[in-house]
Amino acid sequence: MRRVYMDANATTPLLPEVMEAMRPYWMEHFGNASSIHLHGQQARKAVDTARETMARFFNCHDAEVVFNSGGTEGDNTAIFGLLHPGDHFITTSIEHSAILEAAKRMARHGPKNGVETTFVAPTASGLIDPTDILRAIRPETRLISVMLANNETGVLQPVEEIGKIANETGIFFHIDAVQGAGKIEFDVRRFGCHLCSISAHKMHGPKGIGAMFVRRGTPIEPLLVGGSHERRQRAGTENVPGIVGLAKAAELAMHSLDDGTIYRLAQLRDRLEAGILELSGTGVNGVAADGKAVARAANTTNIWFDQLEGEALVIALDLKGVSVSGGSACHSGATEPSHVLMAMGLDKNRARASLRFSMLKTATEADVDYVLRVVPEAVEHLRALSPVAAGTLG
Ligand code: PLP
């Protein structure tokens, strides 16, 4: 049976070039980048070169790149590293749990000793309106955090406009760019942010490694203390193979933006989407009121299917060789409908009956053909059996 992976927003496989770049750093060049002997120097050189690549990726200075363990750490660092008791924090109700749970923890000590957070809701199309961010600002607001691309819908947020607001009002601005990195033109100066988190495994790099842009002069307290690694901003022996892999993935991602790969991916996604929408009782999550799609990451579509359970469709498609996700994979196991879709105003049944198709940049026409063959079969079969269809499920 053919296997088609359409869950790239959960994670991606290494590209062969990434594996090859990393390979020597596990065995031959295994040194600790802090050691002064040859082995250490080899590791240090690899980390320095990777930092230069990441500085090009972010469009920042080398000294503004901090390697860490990925998106969760970057998101947590922005919140725990910048906010103090009594501060006010603005984020959105469609962020990843790495932001939402960190905000919850900061609230713990009550209104005076904790950090109060305003969660700005999206429009029905999944977009955050910058004027809602502006309206939420108070004298004690210290940080705004908004994601670049939503992991469930792919909707791209107006970070440049929010960056302008943050800079004009003297508030720090963090972007969770985990799902946007490698998929759209990237430039932290244009975005106007002070902090920006990315993760290698969402862009064909290894898991457990990421980087954060920290604008010079941003007074961030490190999450981890110990050695003087990463200019005292993140203690811990550098994950040299991971750092090399992240930089290689970022380099390849920069090429993909230039060589038409991302454009081709958007066309494939549009064909997939149009094919699925031929089924009755379906629609896209992430369209404006006039029915037009809003700007989205090229690889993602999120589609609702009336009269069925999303989880059942995920399982049925898995049995037919297609890997997709209902809601965010980071919440897998949870039966609650997606907080993102609920925030966009979907009712519980429709949110539960939604699926995310997120394509790898190596996706092919044949992958789309296969998915377009098996999705209608699975949907028809489940609808024939469905208690939702029979009206027995509230
Ligand atoms: N932010 C977003 C938008 C994500 O989609 C994810 C992972 O799904 C994360 C943060 C967490 O990243 P990591 O898996 O590198 O910890």
mmCIF file of C-alpha atoms and ligand atoms in Angstrom:
data_model
loop_
_atom_site.group_PDB
_atom_site.id
_atom_site.type_symbol
_atom_site.label_atom_id
_atom_site.label_comp_id
_atom_site.label_asym_id
_atom_site.label_seq_id
_atom_site.Cartn_x
_atom_site.Cartn_y
_atom_site.Cartn_z
ATOM 1 C CA MET A 1 0.000 0.000 0.000
ATOM 2 C CA ARG A 2 1.156 3.514 -0.771
ATOM 3 C CA ARG A 3 1.952 5.717 2.247
ATOM 4 C CA VAL A 4 1.440 9.465 1.986
ATOM 5 C CA TYR A 5 2.508 11.723 4.845
ATOM 6 C CA MET A 6 0.466 14.911 5.053
ATOM 7 C CA ASP A 7 1.256 15.916 8.626
ATOM 8 C CA ALA A 8 4.272 18.168 8.077
ATOM 9 C CA ASN A 9 3.050 20.671 10.668
ATOM 10 C CA ALA A 10 3.529 17.944 13.294
ATOM 11 C CA THR A 11 7.030 17.162 12.130
ATOM 12 C CA THR A 12 9.108 16.545 8.985
ATOM 13 C CA PRO A 13 11.793 14.009 8.049
ATOM 14 C CA LEU A 14 15.418 15.067 7.625
ATOM 15 C CA LEU A 15 16.411 15.856 4.078
ATOM 16 C CA PRO A 16 19.382 13.680 3.032
ATOM 17 C CA GLU A 17 21.677 16.736 2.851
ATOM 18 C CA VAL A 18 20.830 17.530 6.478
ATOM 19 C CA MET A 19 21.681 13.989 7.585
ATOM 20 C CA GLU A 20 24.985 14.137 5.667
ATOM 21 C CA ALA A 21 25.917 17.502 7.186
ATOM 22 C CA MET A 22 25.253 16.229 10.724
ATOM 23 C CA ARG A 23 26.873 12.798 10.415
ATOM 24 C CA PRO A 24 30.538 13.713 11.206
ATOM 25 C CA TYR A 25 29.573 15.597 14.359
ATOM 26 C CA TRP A 26 28.423 12.500 16.205
ATOM 27 C CA MET A 27 31.588 10.458 15.706
ATOM 28 C CA GLU A 28 34.704 12.067 14.176
ATOM 29 C CA HIS A 29 34.106 15.681 15.242
ATOM 30 C CA PHE A 30 32.483 14.889 18.560
ATOM 31 C CA GLY A 31 34.321 17.562 20.563
ATOM 32 C CA ASN A 32 32.832 19.933 23.109
ATOM 33 C CA ALA A 33 32.711 23.390 21.527
ATOM 34 C CA SER A 34 34.031 24.858 24.805
ATOM 35 C CA SER A 35 37.277 22.796 24.759
ATOM 36 C CA ILE A 36 40.422 24.520 23.538
ATOM 37 C CA HIS A 37 42.069 21.495 21.855
ATOM 38 C CA LEU A 38 41.605 20.469 18.204
ATOM 39 C CA HIS A 39 38.441 18.466 18.857
ATOM 40 C CA GLY A 40 36.918 21.447 20.609
ATOM 41 C CA GLN A 41 37.988 23.820 17.864
ATOM 42 C CA GLN A 42 36.348 21.650 15.199
ATOM 43 C CA ALA A 43 33.076 21.750 17.102
ATOM 44 C CA ARG A 44 33.381 25.492 17.765
ATOM 45 C CA LYS A 45 33.975 26.192 14.078
ATOM 46 C CA ALA A 46 30.864 24.201 13.146
ATOM 47 C CA VAL A 47 28.771 26.137 15.681
ATOM 48 C CA ASP A 48 30.163 29.485 14.489
ATOM 49 C CA THR A 49 29.483 28.661 10.837
ATOM 50 C CA ALA A 50 25.957 27.514 11.714
ATOM 51 C CA ARG A 51 25.395 30.765 13.608
ATOM 52 C CA GLU A 52 26.395 32.759 10.510
ATOM 53 C CA THR A 53 23.900 30.772 8.427
ATOM 54 C CA MET A 54 21.150 31.349 10.982
ATOM 55 C CA ALA A 55 21.969 35.071 11.073
ATOM 56 C CA ARG A 56 21.399 35.138 7.295
ATOM 57 C CA PHE A 57 18.181 33.191 7.756
ATOM 58 C CA PHE A 58 16.828 35.611 10.375
ATOM 59 C CA ASN A 59 18.515 38.663 8.765
ATOM 60 C CA CYS A 60 20.271 39.643 11.985
ATOM 61 C CA HIS A 61 23.752 39.780 13.527
ATOM 62 C CA ASP A 62 25.498 36.555 14.540
ATOM 63 C CA ALA A 63 25.420 37.757 18.140
ATOM 64 C CA GLU A 64 21.625 37.895 18.019
ATOM 65 C CA VAL A 65 21.241 34.129 17.400
ATOM 66 C CA VAL A 66 20.777 31.853 20.420
ATOM 67 C CA PHE A 67 20.632 28.091 19.866
ATOM 68 C CA ASN A 68 18.162 26.230 22.074
ATOM 69 C CA SER A 69 16.106 23.035 22.099
ATOM 70 C CA GLY A 70 13.248 24.208 19.856
ATOM 71 C CA GLY A 71 9.976 26.054 19.728
ATOM 72 C CA THR A 72 8.713 25.249 23.207
ATOM 73 C CA GLU A 73 11.907 26.541 24.805
ATOM 74 C CA GLY A 74 11.920 29.694 22.687
ATOM 75 C CA ASP A 75 8.279 30.449 23.512
ATOM 76 C CA ASN A 76 8.822 29.777 27.231
ATOM 77 C CA THR A 77 11.986 31.885 27.267
ATOM 78 C CA ALA A 78 10.203 34.907 25.812
ATOM 79 C CA ILE A 79 7.558 34.772 28.530
ATOM 80 C CA PHE A 80 9.541 33.663 31.581
ATOM 81 C CA GLY A 81 12.588 35.659 30.550
ATOM 82 C CA LEU A 82 10.907 39.025 30.051
ATOM 83 C CA LEU A 83 7.840 39.224 32.260
ATOM 84 C CA HIS A 84 7.843 40.231 35.914
ATOM 85 C CA PRO A 85 5.065 40.299 38.542
ATOM 86 C CA GLY A 86 2.637 43.114 37.819
ATOM 87 C CA ASP A 87 3.368 43.171 34.077
ATOM 88 C CA HIS A 88 0.650 42.763 31.496
ATOM 89 C CA PHE A 89 1.069 40.371 28.570
ATOM 90 C CA ILE A 90 -0.826 40.315 25.275
ATOM 91 C CA THR A 91 -1.092 37.206 23.166
ATOM 92 C CA THR A 92 -3.800 35.469 21.144
ATOM 93 C CA SER A 93 -6.205 32.647 21.834
ATOM 94 C CA ILE A 94 -4.877 30.688 18.830
ATOM 95 C CA GLU A 95 -1.273 30.327 20.008
ATOM 96 C CA HIS A 96 0.478 27.023 20.570
ATOM 97 C CA SER A 97 0.252 25.540 24.068
ATOM 98 C CA ALA A 98 3.926 26.487 24.615
ATOM 99 C CA ILE A 99 2.670 30.094 24.856
ATOM 100 C CA LEU A 100 -0.736 29.483 26.405
ATOM 101 C CA GLU A 101 0.506 27.234 29.219
ATOM 102 C CA ALA A 102 3.432 29.567 29.985
ATOM 103 C CA ALA A 103 0.971 32.468 30.258
ATOM 104 C CA LYS A 104 -1.171 30.389 32.613
ATOM 105 C CA ARG A 105 1.827 29.694 34.828
ATOM 106 C CA MET A 106 2.697 33.395 34.965
ATOM 107 C CA ALA A 107 -0.860 34.171 36.109
ATOM 108 C CA ARG A 108 -0.631 31.787 39.051
ATOM 109 C CA HIS A 109 0.271 34.224 41.791
ATOM 110 C CA GLY A 110 -2.844 36.350 41.540
ATOM 111 C CA PRO A 111 -3.520 39.722 39.913
ATOM 112 C CA LYS A 112 -0.914 41.662 41.935
ATOM 113 C CA ASN A 113 1.955 39.192 42.080
ATOM 114 C CA GLY A 114 1.325 37.438 38.790
ATOM 115 C CA VAL A 115 1.264 38.503 35.164
ATOM 116 C CA GLU A 116 -2.142 39.188 33.711
ATOM 117 C CA THR A 117 -2.626 38.107 30.109
ATOM 118 C CA THR A 118 -5.068 39.362 27.496
ATOM 119 C CA PHE A 119 -5.857 36.684 24.923
ATOM 120 C CA VAL A 120 -6.906 38.436 21.703
ATOM 121 C CA ALA A 121 -9.429 36.400 19.706
ATOM 122 C CA PRO A 122 -9.106 35.896 15.938
ATOM 123 C CA THR A 123 -11.710 36.796 13.337
ATOM 124 C CA ALA A 124 -13.795 33.954 11.880
ATOM 125 C CA SER A 125 -11.140 33.533 9.203
ATOM 126 C CA GLY A 126 -8.428 32.860 11.801
ATOM 127 C CA LEU A 127 -6.712 36.235 11.453
ATOM 128 C CA ILE A 128 -5.644 38.432 14.357
ATOM 129 C CA ASP A 129 -6.699 42.032 13.803
ATOM 130 C CA PRO A 130 -3.814 44.373 14.773
ATOM 131 C CA THR A 131 -6.299 46.951 16.035
ATOM 132 C CA ASP A 132 -7.445 44.417 18.634
ATOM 133 C CA ILE A 133 -3.835 44.161 19.801
ATOM 134 C CA LEU A 134 -3.607 47.973 19.951
ATOM 135 C CA ARG A 135 -6.814 48.133 21.969
ATOM 136 C CA ALA A 136 -5.507 45.603 24.498
ATOM 137 C CA ILE A 137 -2.420 47.679 25.362
ATOM 138 C CA ARG A 138 -2.214 49.083 28.910
ATOM 139 C CA PRO A 139 0.468 51.177 30.615
ATOM 140 C CA GLU A 140 1.888 48.014 32.227
ATOM 141 C CA THR A 141 1.973 45.940 29.006
ATOM 142 C CA ARG A 142 5.528 44.636 28.596
ATOM 143 C CA LEU A 143 5.275 41.904 25.953
ATOM 144 C CA ILE A 144 3.185 40.983 22.914
ATOM 145 C CA SER A 145 3.521 37.490 21.449
ATOM 146 C CA VAL A 146 1.842 36.523 18.185
ATOM 147 C CA MET A 147 2.562 33.546 15.945
ATOM 148 C CA LEU A 148 3.686 33.906 12.337
ATOM 149 C CA ALA A 149 1.653 31.029 10.906
ATOM 150 C CA ASN A 150 -0.980 29.088 12.774
ATOM 151 C CA ASN A 151 -0.116 25.412 13.109
ATOM 152 C CA GLU A 152 -3.671 24.225 12.501
ATOM 153 C CA THR A 153 -4.986 26.500 9.760
ATOM 154 C CA GLY A 154 -1.723 27.808 8.276
ATOM 155 C CA VAL A 155 -3.171 31.358 8.442
ATOM 156 C CA LEU A 156 -0.383 33.958 8.321
ATOM 157 C CA GLN A 157 -0.701 36.684 10.909
ATOM 158 C CA PRO A 158 -0.027 40.400 10.225
ATOM 159 C CA VAL A 159 3.172 40.435 12.272
ATOM 160 C CA GLU A 160 4.643 43.478 10.506
ATOM 161 C CA GLU A 161 1.693 45.644 11.515
ATOM 162 C CA ILE A 162 1.815 44.277 15.054
ATOM 163 C CA GLY A 163 5.574 44.913 15.102
ATOM 164 C CA LYS A 164 4.940 48.566 14.209
ATOM 165 C CA ILE A 165 2.441 48.895 17.043
ATOM 166 C CA ALA A 166 4.883 47.278 19.494
ATOM 167 C CA ASN A 167 7.761 49.527 18.445
ATOM 168 C CA GLU A 168 5.666 52.707 18.521
ATOM 169 C CA THR A 169 4.403 51.907 22.013
ATOM 170 C CA GLY A 170 7.733 50.669 23.395
ATOM 171 C CA ILE A 171 6.529 47.107 24.058
ATOM 172 C CA PHE A 172 8.628 43.985 23.442
ATOM 173 C CA PHE A 173 7.380 41.779 20.608
ATOM 174 C CA HIS A 174 7.935 38.014 20.304
ATOM 175 C CA ILE A 175 7.002 35.969 17.254
ATOM 176 C CA ASP A 176 6.481 32.222 17.449
ATOM 177 C CA ALA A 177 7.667 31.542 13.906
ATOM 178 C CA VAL A 178 7.857 27.755 14.289
ATOM 179 C CA GLN A 179 5.300 27.146 11.527
ATOM 180 C CA GLY A 180 6.237 30.060 9.286
ATOM 181 C CA ALA A 181 9.985 29.482 9.128
ATOM 182 C CA GLY A 182 11.012 27.994 5.808
ATOM 183 C CA LYS A 183 7.583 28.584 4.314
ATOM 184 C CA ILE A 184 7.552 32.348 3.734
ATOM 185 C CA GLU A 185 10.102 35.139 3.215
ATOM 186 C CA PHE A 186 11.743 35.608 6.569
ATOM 187 C CA ASP A 187 13.200 38.813 7.962
ATOM 188 C CA VAL A 188 13.089 39.707 11.644
ATOM 189 C CA ARG A 189 13.965 43.355 10.904
ATOM 190 C CA ARG A 190 10.952 43.651 8.599
ATOM 191 C CA PHE A 191 8.777 41.861 11.173
ATOM 192 C CA GLY A 192 9.910 44.415 13.775
ATOM 193 C CA CYS A 193 10.233 41.848 16.543
ATOM 194 C CA HIS A 194 12.623 41.683 19.503
ATOM 195 C CA LEU A 195 12.413 37.904 19.815
ATOM 196 C CA CYS A 196 11.605 35.163 17.316
ATOM 197 C CA SER A 197 11.472 31.411 17.944
ATOM 198 C CA ILE A 198 11.997 28.679 15.368
ATOM 199 C CA SER A 199 12.346 24.895 15.484
ATOM 200 C CA ALA A 200 14.395 22.674 13.147
ATOM 201 C CA HIS A 201 12.062 19.686 13.003
ATOM 202 C CA LYS A 202 9.293 21.641 11.289
ATOM 203 C CA MET A 203 11.576 22.424 8.361
ATOM 204 C CA HIS A 204 13.262 19.107 7.574
ATOM 205 C CA GLY A 205 15.841 19.409 10.335
ATOM 206 C CA PRO A 206 16.354 17.315 13.471
ATOM 207 C CA LYS A 207 14.108 17.258 16.539
ATOM 208 C CA GLY A 208 15.115 18.882 19.819
ATOM 209 C CA ILE A 209 17.016 21.822 18.341
ATOM 210 C CA GLY A 210 15.962 25.336 17.507
ATOM 211 C CA ALA A 211 17.089 28.915 17.616
ATOM 212 C CA MET A 212 15.891 32.221 18.838
ATOM 213 C CA PHE A 213 16.561 35.674 17.486
ATOM 214 C CA VAL A 214 17.164 38.022 20.418
ATOM 215 C CA ARG A 215 17.436 41.654 19.311
ATOM 216 C CA ARG A 216 20.524 43.310 20.808
ATOM 217 C CA GLY A 217 19.765 44.926 24.139
ATOM 218 C CA THR A 218 16.609 42.898 24.864
ATOM 219 C CA PRO A 219 16.841 42.302 28.626
ATOM 220 C CA ILE A 220 15.992 38.626 28.684
ATOM 221 C CA GLU A 221 16.740 36.429 31.711
ATOM 222 C CA PRO A 222 17.994 33.000 30.650
ATOM 223 C CA LEU A 223 15.748 30.029 31.341
ATOM 224 C CA LEU A 224 18.733 27.756 31.969
ATOM 225 C CA VAL A 225 21.778 28.856 33.940
ATOM 226 C CA GLY A 226 25.126 27.136 34.341
ATOM 227 C CA GLY A 227 28.014 27.508 31.896
ATOM 228 C CA SER A 228 28.639 30.625 29.848
ATOM 229 C CA HIS A 229 27.384 29.090 26.581
ATOM 230 C CA GLU A 230 25.515 31.201 24.039
ATOM 231 C CA ARG A 231 26.829 34.444 25.571
ATOM 232 C CA ARG A 232 25.293 33.438 28.902
ATOM 233 C CA GLN A 233 21.849 33.388 27.341
ATOM 234 C CA ARG A 234 21.370 29.612 27.337
ATOM 235 C CA ALA A 235 23.574 27.344 29.440
ATOM 236 C CA GLY A 236 24.313 23.771 28.393
ATOM 237 C CA THR A 237 26.859 22.041 26.149
ATOM 238 C CA GLU A 238 25.981 22.874 22.570
ATOM 239 C CA ASN A 239 24.160 20.170 20.607
ATOM 240 C CA VAL A 240 26.682 20.401 17.779
ATOM 241 C CA PRO A 241 25.129 17.845 15.364
ATOM 242 C CA GLY A 242 21.717 19.412 15.978
ATOM 243 C CA ILE A 243 23.015 22.933 15.398
ATOM 244 C CA VAL A 244 24.712 21.834 12.162
ATOM 245 C CA GLY A 245 21.478 20.116 11.069
ATOM 246 C CA LEU A 246 19.363 23.179 11.872
ATOM 247 C CA ALA A 247 21.664 25.417 9.831
ATOM 248 C CA LYS A 248 21.645 23.016 6.870
ATOM 249 C CA ALA A 249 17.839 22.827 7.001
ATOM 250 C CA ALA A 250 17.655 26.638 7.131
ATOM 251 C CA GLU A 251 20.019 26.940 4.161
ATOM 252 C CA LEU A 252 17.865 24.513 2.137
ATOM 253 C CA ALA A 253 14.728 26.362 3.230
ATOM 254 C CA MET A 254 16.194 29.635 1.896
ATOM 255 C CA HIS A 255 16.783 27.895 -1.471
ATOM 256 C CA SER A 256 13.226 26.525 -1.514
ATOM 257 C CA LEU A 257 11.860 30.040 -1.253
ATOM 258 C CA ASP A 258 13.966 31.140 -4.228
ATOM 259 C CA ASP A 259 13.696 28.124 -6.526
ATOM 260 C CA GLY A 260 9.903 27.885 -6.836
ATOM 261 C CA THR A 261 9.454 24.923 -4.452
ATOM 262 C CA ILE A 262 7.121 26.851 -2.175
ATOM 263 C CA TYR A 263 5.091 28.148 -5.137
ATOM 264 C CA ARG A 264 4.746 24.580 -6.456
ATOM 265 C CA LEU A 265 3.673 23.456 -2.981
ATOM 266 C CA ALA A 266 0.938 26.110 -2.847
ATOM 267 C CA GLN A 267 -0.370 24.880 -6.209
ATOM 268 C CA LEU A 268 -0.418 21.286 -4.985
ATOM 269 C CA ARG A 269 -2.215 22.367 -1.811
ATOM 270 C CA ASP A 270 -4.796 24.295 -3.830
ATOM 271 C CA ARG A 271 -5.428 21.248 -6.048
ATOM 272 C CA LEU A 272 -5.800 19.022 -2.996
ATOM 273 C CA GLU A 273 -8.174 21.503 -1.383
ATOM 274 C CA ALA A 274 -10.297 21.984 -4.508
ATOM 275 C CA GLY A 275 -10.532 18.212 -4.964
ATOM 276 C CA ILE A 276 -11.701 17.610 -1.391
ATOM 277 C CA LEU A 277 -14.180 20.497 -1.553
ATOM 278 C CA GLU A 278 -15.968 18.692 -4.400
ATOM 279 C CA LEU A 279 -17.399 16.484 -1.661
ATOM 280 C CA SER A 280 -20.681 17.790 -0.263
ATOM 281 C CA GLY A 281 -20.710 19.141 3.299
ATOM 282 C CA THR A 282 -17.109 20.344 3.348
ATOM 283 C CA GLY A 283 -15.395 23.715 3.697
ATOM 284 C CA VAL A 284 -12.096 25.368 4.544
ATOM 285 C CA ASN A 285 -11.250 26.751 7.973
ATOM 286 C CA GLY A 286 -9.336 29.923 7.161
ATOM 287 C CA VAL A 287 -11.424 31.784 4.619
ATOM 288 C CA ALA A 288 -12.655 35.363 4.785
ATOM 289 C CA ALA A 289 -16.360 36.230 4.965
ATOM 290 C CA ASP A 290 -16.434 36.648 1.156
ATOM 291 C CA GLY A 291 -15.318 33.022 0.770
ATOM 292 C CA LYS A 292 -11.813 33.933 -0.384
ATOM 293 C CA ALA A 293 -8.869 32.236 1.296
ATOM 294 C CA VAL A 294 -6.754 34.424 3.555
ATOM 295 C CA ALA A 295 -2.949 34.290 3.251
ATOM 296 C CA ARG A 296 -1.775 30.912 4.488
ATOM 297 C CA ALA A 297 1.426 28.893 4.681
ATOM 298 C CA ALA A 298 1.740 27.160 1.302
ATOM 299 C CA ASN A 299 1.618 23.626 2.661
ATOM 300 C CA THR A 300 -1.474 23.746 4.887
ATOM 301 C CA THR A 301 -5.216 23.401 4.520
ATOM 302 C CA ASN A 302 -7.725 22.716 7.277
ATOM 303 C CA ILE A 303 -11.049 21.308 6.103
ATOM 304 C CA TRP A 304 -14.306 20.546 7.906
ATOM 305 C CA PHE A 305 -16.441 17.564 6.951
ATOM 306 C CA ASP A 306 -20.071 17.634 8.036
ATOM 307 C CA GLN A 307 -21.565 14.536 9.600
ATOM 308 C CA LEU A 308 -18.479 12.814 10.808
ATOM 309 C CA GLU A 309 -15.921 12.672 13.595
ATOM 310 C CA GLY A 310 -12.493 13.971 12.630
ATOM 311 C CA GLU A 311 -10.736 11.329 14.718
ATOM 312 C CA ALA A 312 -12.602 8.545 12.906
ATOM 313 C CA LEU A 313 -11.546 10.005 9.572
ATOM 314 C CA VAL A 314 -7.917 10.297 10.734
ATOM 315 C CA ILE A 315 -7.971 6.589 11.633
ATOM 316 C CA ALA A 316 -9.762 5.568 8.426
ATOM 317 C CA LEU A 317 -7.228 7.481 6.331
ATOM 318 C CA ASP A 318 -4.347 5.995 8.299
ATOM 319 C CA LEU A 319 -5.652 2.528 7.446
ATOM 320 C CA LYS A 320 -5.655 3.577 3.798
ATOM 321 C CA GLY A 321 -2.055 4.822 4.023
ATOM 322 C CA VAL A 322 -2.547 8.553 4.579
ATOM 323 C CA SER A 323 -1.184 10.343 7.667
ATOM 324 C CA VAL A 324 -3.068 13.523 8.559
ATOM 325 C CA SER A 325 -4.068 15.145 11.795
ATOM 326 C CA GLY A 326 -7.287 16.305 13.395
ATOM 327 C CA GLY A 327 -6.435 19.415 15.406
ATOM 328 C CA SER A 328 -2.861 19.923 16.533
ATOM 329 C CA ALA A 329 -0.599 16.883 16.872
ATOM 330 C CA CYS A 330 0.948 18.511 19.918
ATOM 331 C CA HIS A 331 -2.382 17.870 21.698
ATOM 332 C CA SER A 332 -2.822 14.315 20.428
ATOM 333 C CA GLY A 333 -4.662 12.149 22.880
ATOM 334 C CA ALA A 334 -6.865 15.059 23.923
ATOM 335 C CA THR A 335 -10.473 14.655 22.868
ATOM 336 C CA GLU A 336 -11.330 18.331 23.297
ATOM 337 C CA PRO A 337 -12.066 20.128 20.037
ATOM 338 C CA SER A 338 -9.257 22.344 18.768
ATOM 339 C CA HIS A 339 -8.924 25.593 20.746
ATOM 340 C CA VAL A 340 -7.922 27.345 17.519
ATOM 341 C CA LEU A 341 -11.054 26.345 15.605
ATOM 342 C CA MET A 342 -13.253 27.065 18.620
ATOM 343 C CA ALA A 343 -11.692 30.541 18.929
ATOM 344 C CA MET A 344 -12.568 31.105 15.254
ATOM 345 C CA GLY A 345 -16.204 30.494 16.194
ATOM 346 C CA LEU A 346 -16.762 26.978 14.869
ATOM 347 C CA ASP A 347 -19.266 24.931 16.827
ATOM 348 C CA LYS A 348 -17.939 21.882 18.683
ATOM 349 C CA ASN A 349 -19.160 19.355 16.117
ATOM 350 C CA ARG A 350 -17.650 21.199 13.187
ATOM 351 C CA ALA A 351 -14.368 21.740 15.049
ATOM 352 C CA ARG A 352 -14.238 18.031 15.875
ATOM 353 C CA ALA A 353 -15.016 17.165 12.264
ATOM 354 C CA SER A 354 -12.050 19.138 10.895
ATOM 355 C CA LEU A 355 -8.831 17.744 9.486
ATOM 356 C CA ARG A 356 -5.477 19.340 8.847
ATOM 357 C CA PHE A 357 -3.609 18.368 5.691
ATOM 358 C CA SER A 358 -0.045 19.711 5.835
ATOM 359 C CA MET A 359 2.308 18.749 3.041
ATOM 360 C CA LEU A 360 6.040 18.182 3.061
ATOM 361 C CA LYS A 361 7.953 20.305 0.598
ATOM 362 C CA THR A 362 8.855 17.027 -1.153
ATOM 363 C CA ALA A 363 5.134 16.282 -1.807
ATOM 364 C CA THR A 364 4.280 15.135 -5.333
ATOM 365 C CA GLU A 365 1.317 15.228 -7.734
ATOM 366 C CA ALA A 366 1.012 11.471 -7.177
ATOM 367 C CA ASP A 367 0.636 12.035 -3.411
ATOM 368 C CA VAL A 368 -2.221 14.447 -4.043
ATOM 369 C CA ASP A 369 -3.849 12.053 -6.549
ATOM 370 C CA TYR A 370 -3.726 9.273 -3.983
ATOM 371 C CA VAL A 371 -5.217 11.385 -1.205
ATOM 372 C CA LEU A 372 -7.953 12.599 -3.553
ATOM 373 C CA ARG A 373 -8.799 8.970 -4.282
ATOM 374 C CA VAL A 374 -8.985 7.724 -0.702
ATOM 375 C CA VAL A 375 -10.559 10.715 1.085
ATOM 376 C CA PRO A 376 -13.947 10.480 -0.732
ATOM 377 C CA GLU A 377 -14.080 6.702 -0.144
ATOM 378 C CA ALA A 378 -13.361 7.128 3.562
ATOM 379 C CA VAL A 379 -15.782 10.043 3.981
ATOM 380 C CA GLU A 380 -18.636 8.254 2.231
ATOM 381 C CA HIS A 381 -18.046 5.094 4.208
ATOM 382 C CA LEU A 382 -17.972 6.917 7.562
ATOM 383 C CA ARG A 383 -20.959 9.072 6.759
ATOM 384 C CA ALA A 384 -22.975 5.952 6.022
ATOM 385 C CA LEU A 385 -22.114 4.642 9.511
ATOM 386 C CA SER A 386 -22.025 7.917 11.400
ATOM 387 C CA PRO A 387 -24.181 8.554 14.484
ATOM 388 C CA VAL A 388 -23.673 12.255 13.691
ATOM 389 C CA ALA A 389 -25.291 11.642 10.297
ATOM 390 C CA ALA A 390 -28.109 9.737 11.962
ATOM 391 C CA GLY A 391 -28.665 12.664 14.319
ATOM 392 C CA THR A 392 -27.901 10.721 17.494
ATOM 393 C CA LEU A 393 -24.902 12.796 18.532
ATOM 394 C CA GLY A 394 -25.488 16.214 20.086
HETATM 395 N N1 PLP B 1 4.888 26.720 18.254
HETATM 396 C C1 PLP B 1 4.156 26.223 17.254
HETATM 397 C C2 PLP B 1 3.316 27.146 16.441
HETATM 398 C C3 PLP B 1 4.179 24.855 16.975
HETATM 399 O O1 PLP B 1 3.442 24.372 15.974
HETATM 400 C C4 PLP B 1 4.982 24.009 17.778
HETATM 401 C C5 PLP B 1 4.988 22.554 17.559
HETATM 402 O O2 PLP B 1 4.045 21.983 17.044
HETATM 403 C C6 PLP B 1 5.750 24.583 18.808
HETATM 404 C C7 PLP B 1 5.668 25.943 19.016
HETATM 405 C C8 PLP B 1 6.646 23.763 19.670
HETATM 406 O O3 PLP B 1 7.847 23.497 18.984
HETATM 407 P P1 PLP B 1 8.811 22.303 19.427
HETATM 408 O O4 PLP B 1 8.149 21.035 18.964
HETATM 409 O O5 PLP B 1 10.094 22.565 18.708
HETATM 410 O O6 PLP B 1 8.970 22.385 20.900
#
